[in-house]
Amino acid sequence: MQSRALGALIASVAQQPGIYTKVQIHGSNGAALAVQTDTGATFVAGVSGIAQPPFNDVWTIPGEEQLLPQFQAEDRARFQQVDGTTHYHTLQIQDFLQAILEERSPLLSGAEGRTVVALFTAIYRFQREHRPIPFPLAAAE
């Protein structure tokens, strides 16, 4: 089922000063949530470190607005405990190996990984062709 949702992606690694990365989600009821990451520069795996931890900076879910300070404190505390440049990849690899031992599917499947590749393929095609690219991509694309 296609939702016909509209998304926008703005990205650059050539801005001076560097701009932060932000993910925002806006609901049909007017509620919004956002996560800001990498204040001042975008993290590049294997090249740079995470200057500051990601944190929720917008949370307007009706009835939950007061939770934002708690979420921010939890985010900052978590990134004092782990190295964000390796921690989450390590968890994925551990789950994959455990799935083999337990003869089960990993939490993230190859199909989900292909969806990420397809998304970036669509983004690159949009940039190259200067036209909207339907997503998901057709099987031949």
PDB file of C-alpha atoms in Angstrom:
ATOM      1  CA  MET A   1       0.000   0.000   0.000  1.00  0.00           C
ATOM      2  CA  GLN A   2       1.374   3.382  -0.967  1.00  0.00           C
ATOM      3  CA  SER A   3       0.777   6.282   1.402  1.00  0.00           C
ATOM      4  CA  ARG A   4       1.540   9.084  -1.070  1.00  0.00           C
ATOM      5  CA  ALA A   5       3.492  10.760   1.743  1.00  0.00           C
ATOM      6  CA  LEU A   6       5.720  13.626   0.710  1.00  0.00           C
ATOM      7  CA  GLY A   7       9.277  13.920   1.963  1.00  0.00           C
ATOM      8  CA  ALA A   8      12.090  16.381   1.502  1.00  0.00           C
ATOM      9  CA  LEU A   9      15.803  15.792   1.881  1.00  0.00           C
ATOM     10  CA  ILE A  10      18.320  18.598   2.074  1.00  0.00           C
ATOM     11  CA  ALA A  11      21.948  17.584   2.490  1.00  0.00           C
ATOM     12  CA  SER A  12      25.345  19.149   2.018  1.00  0.00           C
ATOM     13  CA  VAL A  13      28.868  18.487   3.199  1.00  0.00           C
ATOM     14  CA  ALA A  14      30.216  21.609   1.519  1.00  0.00           C
ATOM     15  CA  GLN A  15      28.792  24.352   3.729  1.00  0.00           C
ATOM     16  CA  GLN A  16      30.940  26.743   5.754  1.00  0.00           C
ATOM     17  CA  PRO A  17      30.295  26.735   8.594  1.00  0.00           C
ATOM     18  CA  GLY A  18      29.089  23.156   8.578  1.00  0.00           C
ATOM     19  CA  ILE A  19      25.378  22.692   9.077  1.00  0.00           C
ATOM     20  CA  TYR A  20      23.903  20.120  11.377  1.00  0.00           C
ATOM     21  CA  THR A  21      21.853  17.154  10.307  1.00  0.00           C
ATOM     22  CA  LYS A  22      18.213  17.126  11.338  1.00  0.00           C
ATOM     23  CA  VAL A  23      15.414  14.639  10.841  1.00  0.00           C
ATOM     24  CA  GLN A  24      11.897  16.012  11.250  1.00  0.00           C
ATOM     25  CA  ILE A  25       8.575  14.211  11.035  1.00  0.00           C
ATOM     26  CA  HIS A  26       5.334  16.155  10.799  1.00  0.00           C
ATOM     27  CA  GLY A  27       2.031  14.355  11.255  1.00  0.00           C
ATOM     28  CA  SER A  28      -1.331  15.005   9.685  1.00  0.00           C
ATOM     29  CA  ASN A  29      -2.598  16.186  13.093  1.00  0.00           C
ATOM     30  CA  GLY A  30       0.011  18.964  13.214  1.00  0.00           C
ATOM     31  CA  ALA A  31       2.275  17.168  15.693  1.00  0.00           C
ATOM     32  CA  ALA A  32       5.998  17.125  15.014  1.00  0.00           C
ATOM     33  CA  LEU A  33       9.130  15.480  16.282  1.00  0.00           C
ATOM     34  CA  ALA A  34      12.726  16.094  15.334  1.00  0.00           C
ATOM     35  CA  VAL A  35      16.169  14.754  16.062  1.00  0.00           C
ATOM     36  CA  GLN A  36      19.202  16.970  15.577  1.00  0.00           C
ATOM     37  CA  THR A  37      22.520  15.241  15.014  1.00  0.00           C
ATOM     38  CA  ASP A  38      26.135  16.234  14.535  1.00  0.00           C
ATOM     39  CA  THR A  39      25.948  19.893  15.519  1.00  0.00           C
ATOM     40  CA  GLY A  40      28.375  21.871  13.387  1.00  0.00           C
ATOM     41  CA  ALA A  41      29.424  19.083  11.040  1.00  0.00           C
ATOM     42  CA  THR A  42      27.993  15.905   9.629  1.00  0.00           C
ATOM     43  CA  PHE A  43      29.540  12.682  10.947  1.00  0.00           C
ATOM     44  CA  VAL A  44      31.291  10.685   8.210  1.00  0.00           C
ATOM     45  CA  ALA A  45      31.944   7.025   9.106  1.00  0.00           C
ATOM     46  CA  GLY A  46      35.651   6.251   9.194  1.00  0.00           C
ATOM     47  CA  VAL A  47      36.606   9.894   8.623  1.00  0.00           C
ATOM     48  CA  SER A  48      35.278  11.955  11.499  1.00  0.00           C
ATOM     49  CA  GLY A  49      33.939  11.512  14.980  1.00  0.00           C
ATOM     50  CA  ILE A  50      30.670  12.569  16.501  1.00  0.00           C
ATOM     51  CA  ALA A  51      31.226  16.061  17.906  1.00  0.00           C
ATOM     52  CA  GLN A  52      28.037  16.112  19.961  1.00  0.00           C
ATOM     53  CA  PRO A  53      25.422  13.443  20.576  1.00  0.00           C
ATOM     54  CA  PRO A  54      22.172  13.474  18.628  1.00  0.00           C
ATOM     55  CA  PHE A  55      19.205  14.678  20.615  1.00  0.00           C
ATOM     56  CA  ASN A  56      15.468  15.219  20.282  1.00  0.00           C
ATOM     57  CA  ASP A  57      14.917  18.933  19.852  1.00  0.00           C
ATOM     58  CA  VAL A  58      11.234  18.988  18.891  1.00  0.00           C
ATOM     59  CA  TRP A  59       8.458  16.870  20.406  1.00  0.00           C
ATOM     60  CA  THR A  60       4.897  18.182  20.039  1.00  0.00           C
ATOM     61  CA  ILE A  61       2.970  14.930  20.286  1.00  0.00           C
ATOM     62  CA  PRO A  62      -0.322  15.857  21.995  1.00  0.00           C
ATOM     63  CA  GLY A  63      -0.160  14.965  25.678  1.00  0.00           C
ATOM     64  CA  GLU A  64       3.589  14.243  25.537  1.00  0.00           C
ATOM     65  CA  GLU A  65       5.052  17.727  25.045  1.00  0.00           C
ATOM     66  CA  GLN A  66       6.440  17.772  28.597  1.00  0.00           C
ATOM     67  CA  LEU A  67       8.640  14.717  27.842  1.00  0.00           C
ATOM     68  CA  LEU A  68      11.143  16.614  25.663  1.00  0.00           C
ATOM     69  CA  PRO A  69      13.569  17.590  28.487  1.00  0.00           C
ATOM     70  CA  GLN A  70      13.574  13.964  29.712  1.00  0.00           C
ATOM     71  CA  PHE A  71      14.307  12.668  26.187  1.00  0.00           C
ATOM     72  CA  GLN A  72      17.152  15.165  25.787  1.00  0.00           C
ATOM     73  CA  ALA A  73      18.729  14.138  29.106  1.00  0.00           C
ATOM     74  CA  GLU A  74      18.444  10.442  28.169  1.00  0.00           C
ATOM     75  CA  ASP A  75      20.020  11.079  24.746  1.00  0.00           C
ATOM     76  CA  ARG A  76      23.005  12.921  26.227  1.00  0.00           C
ATOM     77  CA  ALA A  77      23.506  10.304  28.970  1.00  0.00           C
ATOM     78  CA  ARG A  78      23.411   7.452  26.459  1.00  0.00           C
ATOM     79  CA  PHE A  79      26.126   8.983  24.288  1.00  0.00           C
ATOM     80  CA  GLN A  80      28.371   9.377  27.301  1.00  0.00           C
ATOM     81  CA  GLN A  81      28.192   5.577  27.697  1.00  0.00           C
ATOM     82  CA  VAL A  82      28.809   4.467  24.087  1.00  0.00           C
ATOM     83  CA  ASP A  83      30.932   5.384  21.090  1.00  0.00           C
ATOM     84  CA  GLY A  84      28.261   6.196  18.543  1.00  0.00           C
ATOM     85  CA  THR A  85      30.688   5.690  15.649  1.00  0.00           C
ATOM     86  CA  THR A  86      30.905   1.938  16.347  1.00  0.00           C
ATOM     87  CA  HIS A  87      28.271   0.920  18.898  1.00  0.00           C
ATOM     88  CA  TYR A  88      25.227   0.500  16.660  1.00  0.00           C
ATOM     89  CA  HIS A  89      27.099  -1.258  13.866  1.00  0.00           C
ATOM     90  CA  THR A  90      28.469  -3.658  16.478  1.00  0.00           C
ATOM     91  CA  LEU A  91      24.939  -4.408  17.684  1.00  0.00           C
ATOM     92  CA  GLN A  92      23.819  -5.190  14.115  1.00  0.00           C
ATOM     93  CA  ILE A  93      26.754  -7.523  13.534  1.00  0.00           C
ATOM     94  CA  GLN A  94      26.181  -9.253  16.888  1.00  0.00           C
ATOM     95  CA  ASP A  95      22.509  -9.762  16.059  1.00  0.00           C
ATOM     96  CA  PHE A  96      23.395 -11.175  12.631  1.00  0.00           C
ATOM     97  CA  LEU A  97      25.820 -13.693  14.165  1.00  0.00           C
ATOM     98  CA  GLN A  98      23.347 -14.602  16.915  1.00  0.00           C
ATOM     99  CA  ALA A  99      20.640 -15.134  14.281  1.00  0.00           C
ATOM    100  CA  ILE A 100      22.879 -17.669  12.544  1.00  0.00           C
ATOM    101  CA  LEU A 101      23.478 -19.521  15.824  1.00  0.00           C
ATOM    102  CA  GLU A 102      19.766 -19.462  16.698  1.00  0.00           C
ATOM    103  CA  GLU A 103      18.642 -20.287  13.137  1.00  0.00           C
ATOM    104  CA  ARG A 104      16.372 -17.248  12.976  1.00  0.00           C
ATOM    105  CA  SER A 105      16.117 -14.174  10.811  1.00  0.00           C
ATOM    106  CA  PRO A 106      18.204 -11.168  11.885  1.00  0.00           C
ATOM    107  CA  LEU A 107      16.362  -8.115  13.179  1.00  0.00           C
ATOM    108  CA  LEU A 108      17.280  -6.280   9.969  1.00  0.00           C
ATOM    109  CA  SER A 109      16.900  -8.212   6.765  1.00  0.00           C
ATOM    110  CA  GLY A 110      18.714  -7.932   3.479  1.00  0.00           C
ATOM    111  CA  ALA A 111      15.463  -6.640   1.984  1.00  0.00           C
ATOM    112  CA  GLU A 112      15.470  -3.719   4.421  1.00  0.00           C
ATOM    113  CA  GLY A 113      19.078  -2.985   3.492  1.00  0.00           C
ATOM    114  CA  ARG A 114      18.106  -2.968  -0.179  1.00  0.00           C
ATOM    115  CA  THR A 115      15.367  -0.442   0.593  1.00  0.00           C
ATOM    116  CA  VAL A 116      17.999   1.945   1.966  1.00  0.00           C
ATOM    117  CA  VAL A 117      20.114   1.475  -1.178  1.00  0.00           C
ATOM    118  CA  ALA A 118      17.023   2.107  -3.327  1.00  0.00           C
ATOM    119  CA  LEU A 119      16.282   5.301  -1.406  1.00  0.00           C
ATOM    120  CA  PHE A 120      19.767   6.661  -2.019  1.00  0.00           C
ATOM    121  CA  THR A 121      19.562   5.562  -5.669  1.00  0.00           C
ATOM    122  CA  ALA A 122      16.346   7.595  -6.020  1.00  0.00           C
ATOM    123  CA  ILE A 123      17.996  10.600  -4.358  1.00  0.00           C
ATOM    124  CA  TYR A 124      20.956  10.455  -6.755  1.00  0.00           C
ATOM    125  CA  ARG A 125      18.618  10.034  -9.749  1.00  0.00           C
ATOM    126  CA  PHE A 126      16.620  13.056  -8.637  1.00  0.00           C
ATOM    127  CA  GLN A 127      19.781  15.136  -8.485  1.00  0.00           C
ATOM    128  CA  ARG A 128      20.973  13.914 -11.894  1.00  0.00           C
ATOM    129  CA  GLU A 129      17.614  14.052 -13.719  1.00  0.00           C
ATOM    130  CA  HIS A 130      16.062  17.105 -11.995  1.00  0.00           C
ATOM    131  CA  ARG A 131      12.637  15.508 -11.783  1.00  0.00           C
ATOM    132  CA  PRO A 132      10.578  13.716  -9.121  1.00  0.00           C
ATOM    133  CA  ILE A 133      11.518  10.035  -8.825  1.00  0.00           C
ATOM    134  CA  PRO A 134       8.672   7.689  -7.826  1.00  0.00           C
ATOM    135  CA  PHE A 135       9.510   5.559  -4.801  1.00  0.00           C
ATOM    136  CA  PRO A 136       9.748   2.673  -4.373  1.00  0.00           C
ATOM    137  CA  LEU A 137      11.741   2.265  -7.546  1.00  0.00           C
ATOM    138  CA  ALA A 138      10.535  -0.195 -10.166  1.00  0.00           C
ATOM    139  CA  ALA A 139      12.311  -3.579 -10.001  1.00  0.00           C
ATOM    140  CA  ALA A 140      14.381  -2.877 -13.149  1.00  0.00           C
ATOM    141  CA  GLU A 141      15.746   0.441 -11.803  1.00  0.00           C
TER     142      GLU A 141
END
